[in-house]
Amino acid sequence: GGEAKDLYPKLVDYVNVKLINTGDFLLSTYDRGISEKCIEVFADKGVEVLPGFRVTEITKKEVRMRKKSGEEMTLDYGCIVWAAGIKQNELTNNLKKALLELNDGVSPGNMAILKTPANGIITDDWLQVRGSGGSLFALGDAASVRHERTLPYAEQLFKAADLDNSGDLTLTELRDLFQGASDEFPQLEEYAQYLSAVVDSEASPRVNAIAKVFGEALERERQAWKKAKALVSQRASDRTKRKGSENVEQDFTEADADANRVFDMEEFKGLLERIDGNLQPFPPTAQVAAQQGKYLAGLFNEAVLAGDIDSFTEVAKASGPFTYFHKGSLAYLGGGSAAFDLPVIGPITGPAAGVAWKLYETSAQLSWKNRALVGLDWLRGEVFGRDTSRIA
């Protein structure tokens, strides 16, 4: 599309472009409306999007790929552009292995956390590397700020809820456990709400109706407060994906292997594993890394950290955990269009967003000289078109 279509009209019929995307949506970290707009823009340019495919092999002539369902597809190609990111740095891999060796037989809690899959070094809310004893900190793409998972504490949680020592947890016992533990483990909150509705529905209909009205009102108020707070101060624990009652019910159904509405230890662990899967990391963007850098600079400037757990504990008590302020996300879609995902306002797409994107990119340059050069380059491209190589 674009200039190439105008410059080489005779070649258009011999060329087609396909975009293979591993996920089901483009720009999956953005608002869903932006993802749909991307597909519209690509369709206008004649680009076919193939979502949900994972490339398994690239030969000299073919691209071979497979969907999660097992469906396989092979495409012939003349030119392929690989844009699948980069693998973890070797230093990161070696450090993760060293942390496992350091904590083996010393800290079962840290071992359980360090063994869980993560795209980066696992840190706590203060960006201290888990298992390092306060001697290491990590940020950016190399780090994964990980709120506490429930699974490593499955046995303690089970014993706390099993008051009659029956070896099984009823839905009522699960509800009481999840409600009491949701402050420590926010990922339990939605499941506690579901259980509350299920258990209460088995009580007196009249009492249930009154409780439901007041409960829903309080929940709406609480959720509105949480959303407002998250706009300016978002902790790792706040990033929990809400699944909806149907999907929550499905998690309970799948975890309850014998379908008897009570959960033994193994079924309980399976349920917690599903619940922990709803925790989401911070997006791997420069915006997050920059804010983490400023946060760590503030911790180091206090001149208290000495590379040991005692000094870290002192700083952690005096300083709050890292919080992320999402200022919005943007992406250029080509053809003069862009997409903004702004807090409160929501998604904005189209030519106006494209102009705003260019203005932002120009103003973000570090010097006035670069701002002038970039701005003039945008203007020259709009008036005369972009320079491109020509085939004689």
PDB file of C-alpha atoms in Angstrom, residues 79-248:
ATOM      1  CA  CYS A  79      10.237 -12.062   1.436  1.00  0.00           C
ATOM      2  CA  ILE A  80       9.674 -12.484   5.160  1.00  0.00           C
ATOM      3  CA  VAL A  81      10.091  -9.881   7.918  1.00  0.00           C
ATOM      4  CA  TRP A  82      10.636 -11.403  11.356  1.00  0.00           C
ATOM      5  CA  ALA A  83       9.243  -9.195  14.121  1.00  0.00           C
ATOM      6  CA  ALA A  84       8.822 -11.592  17.028  1.00  0.00           C
ATOM      7  CA  GLY A  85      10.905  -9.785  19.648  1.00  0.00           C
ATOM      8  CA  ILE A  86      14.039 -11.071  21.319  1.00  0.00           C
ATOM      9  CA  LYS A  87      14.811 -13.871  23.744  1.00  0.00           C
ATOM     10  CA  GLN A  88      15.834 -13.355  27.350  1.00  0.00           C
ATOM     11  CA  ASN A  89      19.336 -12.043  27.915  1.00  0.00           C
ATOM     12  CA  GLU A  90      21.836 -14.714  28.984  1.00  0.00           C
ATOM     13  CA  LEU A  91      22.631 -12.705  32.123  1.00  0.00           C
ATOM     14  CA  THR A  92      18.964 -12.896  33.116  1.00  0.00           C
ATOM     15  CA  ASN A  93      18.870 -16.660  32.543  1.00  0.00           C
ATOM     16  CA  ASN A  94      22.042 -17.219  34.563  1.00  0.00           C
ATOM     17  CA  LEU A  95      20.798 -15.039  37.409  1.00  0.00           C
ATOM     18  CA  LYS A  96      17.507 -16.956  37.605  1.00  0.00           C
ATOM     19  CA  LYS A  97      19.438 -20.251  37.841  1.00  0.00           C
ATOM     20  CA  ALA A  98      21.777 -18.807  40.494  1.00  0.00           C
ATOM     21  CA  LEU A  99      18.812 -17.636  42.601  1.00  0.00           C
ATOM     22  CA  LEU A 100      17.320 -21.123  42.537  1.00  0.00           C
ATOM     23  CA  GLU A 101      20.638 -22.613  43.706  1.00  0.00           C
ATOM     24  CA  LEU A 102      20.986 -19.945  46.411  1.00  0.00           C
ATOM     25  CA  ASN A 103      17.521 -20.589  47.872  1.00  0.00           C
ATOM     26  CA  ASP A 104      17.448 -24.367  47.509  1.00  0.00           C
ATOM     27  CA  GLY A 105      16.943 -25.863  50.976  1.00  0.00           C
ATOM     28  CA  VAL A 106      16.976 -22.396  52.553  1.00  0.00           C
ATOM     29  CA  SER A 107      13.662 -20.747  51.671  1.00  0.00           C
ATOM     30  CA  PRO A 108      10.794 -22.962  50.444  1.00  0.00           C
ATOM     31  CA  GLY A 109       8.640 -19.875  49.930  1.00  0.00           C
ATOM     32  CA  ASN A 110      11.151 -18.225  47.629  1.00  0.00           C
ATOM     33  CA  MET A 111      11.762 -21.505  45.811  1.00  0.00           C
ATOM     34  CA  ALA A 112       8.051 -21.859  45.036  1.00  0.00           C
ATOM     35  CA  ILE A 113       7.910 -18.319  43.664  1.00  0.00           C
ATOM     36  CA  LEU A 114      11.170 -18.552  41.692  1.00  0.00           C
ATOM     37  CA  LYS A 115      10.074 -21.795  40.017  1.00  0.00           C
ATOM     38  CA  THR A 116       6.903 -20.278  38.579  1.00  0.00           C
ATOM     39  CA  PRO A 117       7.221 -19.318  34.870  1.00  0.00           C
ATOM     40  CA  ALA A 118       7.994 -15.640  34.330  1.00  0.00           C
ATOM     41  CA  ASN A 119       9.285 -13.446  31.502  1.00  0.00           C
ATOM     42  CA  GLY A 120      12.127 -11.973  33.495  1.00  0.00           C
ATOM     43  CA  ILE A 121      13.559 -11.916  36.984  1.00  0.00           C
ATOM     44  CA  ILE A 122      10.814 -12.050  39.616  1.00  0.00           C
ATOM     45  CA  THR A 123      10.749  -9.062  41.965  1.00  0.00           C
ATOM     46  CA  ASP A 124       8.489  -7.975  44.792  1.00  0.00           C
ATOM     47  CA  ASP A 125       6.495  -4.713  44.883  1.00  0.00           C
ATOM     48  CA  TRP A 126       9.676  -2.789  45.818  1.00  0.00           C
ATOM     49  CA  LEU A 127      11.526  -4.162  42.742  1.00  0.00           C
ATOM     50  CA  GLN A 128      13.793  -6.228  44.989  1.00  0.00           C
ATOM     51  CA  VAL A 129      14.731  -9.516  43.327  1.00  0.00           C
ATOM     52  CA  ARG A 130      12.994 -12.354  45.167  1.00  0.00           C
ATOM     53  CA  GLY A 131      15.477 -14.614  46.875  1.00  0.00           C
ATOM     54  CA  SER A 132      18.363 -12.114  46.734  1.00  0.00           C
ATOM     55  CA  GLY A 133      18.167 -11.044  50.376  1.00  0.00           C
ATOM     56  CA  GLY A 134      17.934  -7.375  49.469  1.00  0.00           C
ATOM     57  CA  SER A 135      21.145  -7.347  47.424  1.00  0.00           C
ATOM     58  CA  LEU A 136      19.640  -7.143  43.919  1.00  0.00           C
ATOM     59  CA  PHE A 137      17.005  -4.994  42.224  1.00  0.00           C
ATOM     60  CA  ALA A 138      15.623  -5.256  38.701  1.00  0.00           C
ATOM     61  CA  LEU A 139      13.425  -3.182  36.403  1.00  0.00           C
ATOM     62  CA  GLY A 140      12.146  -2.910  32.847  1.00  0.00           C
ATOM     63  CA  ASP A 141      11.920  -5.883  30.487  1.00  0.00           C
ATOM     64  CA  ALA A 142      14.377  -7.833  32.634  1.00  0.00           C
ATOM     65  CA  ALA A 143      11.980  -7.820  35.589  1.00  0.00           C
ATOM     66  CA  SER A 144       8.562  -9.226  36.352  1.00  0.00           C
ATOM     67  CA  VAL A 145       6.943  -7.501  39.327  1.00  0.00           C
ATOM     68  CA  ARG A 146       5.138 -10.434  40.874  1.00  0.00           C
ATOM     69  CA  HIS A 147       2.477 -10.117  43.526  1.00  0.00           C
ATOM     70  CA  GLU A 148       2.162 -13.064  45.886  1.00  0.00           C
ATOM     71  CA  ARG A 149       0.636 -16.175  44.336  1.00  0.00           C
ATOM     72  CA  THR A 150      -1.803 -18.212  46.399  1.00  0.00           C
ATOM     73  CA  LEU A 151      -0.564 -21.611  45.223  1.00  0.00           C
ATOM     74  CA  PRO A 152       2.657 -21.636  47.341  1.00  0.00           C
ATOM     75  CA  TYR A 153       0.430 -21.118  50.401  1.00  0.00           C
ATOM     76  CA  ALA A 154      -2.168 -23.720  49.425  1.00  0.00           C
ATOM     77  CA  GLU A 155      -1.617 -25.958  52.471  1.00  0.00           C
ATOM     78  CA  GLN A 156      -1.739 -23.077  54.976  1.00  0.00           C
ATOM     79  CA  LEU A 157      -4.875 -21.645  53.361  1.00  0.00           C
ATOM     80  CA  PHE A 158      -6.547 -25.058  53.269  1.00  0.00           C
ATOM     81  CA  LYS A 159      -5.872 -25.714  56.960  1.00  0.00           C
ATOM     82  CA  ALA A 160      -7.135 -22.248  57.912  1.00  0.00           C
ATOM     83  CA  ALA A 161     -10.430 -22.855  56.103  1.00  0.00           C
ATOM     84  CA  ASP A 162     -10.966 -26.508  57.122  1.00  0.00           C
ATOM     85  CA  LEU A 163     -12.267 -25.715  60.614  1.00  0.00           C
ATOM     86  CA  ASP A 164     -13.897 -29.127  61.107  1.00  0.00           C
ATOM     87  CA  ASN A 165     -10.784 -31.008  59.904  1.00  0.00           C
ATOM     88  CA  SER A 166     -12.858 -32.977  57.400  1.00  0.00           C
ATOM     89  CA  GLY A 167     -10.196 -32.871  54.704  1.00  0.00           C
ATOM     90  CA  ASP A 168     -12.604 -31.109  52.331  1.00  0.00           C
ATOM     91  CA  LEU A 169     -13.727 -27.512  51.833  1.00  0.00           C
ATOM     92  CA  THR A 170     -17.358 -26.690  51.212  1.00  0.00           C
ATOM     93  CA  LEU A 171     -18.441 -23.698  49.165  1.00  0.00           C
ATOM     94  CA  THR A 172     -19.273 -21.846  52.377  1.00  0.00           C
ATOM     95  CA  GLU A 173     -15.793 -22.500  53.782  1.00  0.00           C
ATOM     96  CA  LEU A 174     -14.240 -21.388  50.494  1.00  0.00           C
ATOM     97  CA  ARG A 175     -16.324 -18.211  50.532  1.00  0.00           C
ATOM     98  CA  ASP A 176     -15.232 -17.334  54.075  1.00  0.00           C
ATOM     99  CA  LEU A 177     -11.597 -18.080  53.220  1.00  0.00           C
ATOM    100  CA  PHE A 178     -11.574 -16.031  50.020  1.00  0.00           C
ATOM    101  CA  GLN A 179     -13.343 -13.091  51.647  1.00  0.00           C
ATOM    102  CA  GLY A 180     -10.858 -13.046  54.518  1.00  0.00           C
ATOM    103  CA  ALA A 181      -7.778 -13.468  52.314  1.00  0.00           C
ATOM    104  CA  SER A 182      -8.704 -11.141  49.424  1.00  0.00           C
ATOM    105  CA  ASP A 183      -6.885  -8.170  50.988  1.00  0.00           C
ATOM    106  CA  GLU A 184      -3.648 -10.158  50.950  1.00  0.00           C
ATOM    107  CA  PHE A 185      -4.445 -11.892  47.645  1.00  0.00           C
ATOM    108  CA  PRO A 186      -6.620  -9.562  45.492  1.00  0.00           C
ATOM    109  CA  GLN A 187      -6.979 -12.258  42.823  1.00  0.00           C
ATOM    110  CA  LEU A 188      -9.401 -14.056  45.199  1.00  0.00           C
ATOM    111  CA  GLU A 189     -11.832 -11.142  45.276  1.00  0.00           C
ATOM    112  CA  GLU A 190     -13.935 -11.970  42.214  1.00  0.00           C
ATOM    113  CA  TYR A 191     -14.155 -15.616  43.262  1.00  0.00           C
ATOM    114  CA  ALA A 192     -15.302 -14.588  46.743  1.00  0.00           C
ATOM    115  CA  GLN A 193     -18.066 -12.506  45.169  1.00  0.00           C
ATOM    116  CA  TYR A 194     -19.183 -15.435  43.042  1.00  0.00           C
ATOM    117  CA  LEU A 195     -19.219 -17.803  46.017  1.00  0.00           C
ATOM    118  CA  SER A 196     -21.122 -15.271  48.089  1.00  0.00           C
ATOM    119  CA  ALA A 197     -23.848 -15.154  45.442  1.00  0.00           C
ATOM    120  CA  VAL A 198     -23.969 -18.954  45.142  1.00  0.00           C
ATOM    121  CA  VAL A 199     -24.035 -19.648  48.886  1.00  0.00           C
ATOM    122  CA  ASP A 200     -26.518 -16.852  49.642  1.00  0.00           C
ATOM    123  CA  SER A 201     -28.890 -18.118  46.948  1.00  0.00           C
ATOM    124  CA  GLU A 202     -29.348 -21.265  49.033  1.00  0.00           C
ATOM    125  CA  ALA A 203     -30.473 -19.220  52.059  1.00  0.00           C
ATOM    126  CA  SER A 204     -33.829 -17.556  52.698  1.00  0.00           C
ATOM    127  CA  PRO A 205     -35.054 -15.925  49.440  1.00  0.00           C
ATOM    128  CA  ARG A 206     -36.234 -12.794  51.256  1.00  0.00           C
ATOM    129  CA  VAL A 207     -33.005 -12.306  53.178  1.00  0.00           C
ATOM    130  CA  ASN A 208     -31.050 -13.052  50.037  1.00  0.00           C
ATOM    131  CA  ALA A 209     -32.928 -10.418  48.006  1.00  0.00           C
ATOM    132  CA  ILE A 210     -32.270  -7.691  50.594  1.00  0.00           C
ATOM    133  CA  ALA A 211     -28.619  -8.659  50.970  1.00  0.00           C
ATOM    134  CA  LYS A 212     -28.172  -8.734  47.199  1.00  0.00           C
ATOM    135  CA  VAL A 213     -29.442  -5.165  46.746  1.00  0.00           C
ATOM    136  CA  PHE A 214     -27.147  -3.738  49.412  1.00  0.00           C
ATOM    137  CA  GLY A 215     -24.241  -5.943  48.328  1.00  0.00           C
ATOM    138  CA  GLU A 216     -24.436  -4.860  44.694  1.00  0.00           C
ATOM    139  CA  ALA A 217     -24.608  -1.180  45.666  1.00  0.00           C
ATOM    140  CA  LEU A 218     -21.547  -1.470  47.896  1.00  0.00           C
ATOM    141  CA  GLU A 219     -19.687  -3.419  45.223  1.00  0.00           C
ATOM    142  CA  ARG A 220     -20.389  -0.777  42.536  1.00  0.00           C
ATOM    143  CA  GLU A 221     -19.123   1.946  44.849  1.00  0.00           C
ATOM    144  CA  ARG A 222     -16.006  -0.039  45.741  1.00  0.00           C
ATOM    145  CA  GLN A 223     -15.199  -0.855  42.104  1.00  0.00           C
ATOM    146  CA  ALA A 224     -15.617   2.794  41.086  1.00  0.00           C
ATOM    147  CA  TRP A 225     -13.194   3.801  43.832  1.00  0.00           C
ATOM    148  CA  LYS A 226     -10.670   1.171  42.749  1.00  0.00           C
ATOM    149  CA  LYS A 227     -10.819   2.316  39.110  1.00  0.00           C
ATOM    150  CA  ALA A 228     -10.330   5.961  40.098  1.00  0.00           C
ATOM    151  CA  LYS A 229      -7.357   5.054  42.295  1.00  0.00           C
ATOM    152  CA  ALA A 230      -5.786   2.867  39.603  1.00  0.00           C
ATOM    153  CA  LEU A 231      -5.672   5.824  37.200  1.00  0.00           C
ATOM    154  CA  VAL A 232      -2.939   7.496  39.226  1.00  0.00           C
ATOM    155  CA  SER A 233      -1.494   4.712  41.372  1.00  0.00           C
ATOM    156  CA  GLN A 234      -1.504   1.099  40.215  1.00  0.00           C
ATOM    157  CA  ARG A 235       0.281  -1.644  42.149  1.00  0.00           C
ATOM    158  CA  ALA A 236       1.134  -5.069  40.784  1.00  0.00           C
ATOM    159  CA  SER A 237      -1.689  -6.528  42.905  1.00  0.00           C
ATOM    160  CA  ASP A 238      -4.204  -4.218  41.190  1.00  0.00           C
ATOM    161  CA  ARG A 239      -3.536  -5.816  37.816  1.00  0.00           C
ATOM    162  CA  THR A 240      -5.952  -8.714  38.123  1.00  0.00           C
ATOM    163  CA  LYS A 241      -7.965  -9.725  35.069  1.00  0.00           C
ATOM    164  CA  ARG A 242     -11.685  -9.885  35.776  1.00  0.00           C
ATOM    165  CA  LYS A 243     -13.194 -12.929  34.078  1.00  0.00           C
ATOM    166  CA  GLY A 244     -16.930 -12.575  34.646  1.00  0.00           C
ATOM    167  CA  SER A 245     -19.251 -14.919  36.531  1.00  0.00           C
ATOM    168  CA  GLU A 246     -19.521 -17.489  33.722  1.00  0.00           C
ATOM    169  CA  ASN A 247     -15.763 -18.009  33.461  1.00  0.00           C
ATOM    170  CA  VAL A 248     -15.392 -18.034  37.249  1.00  0.00           C
TER     171      VAL A 248
END
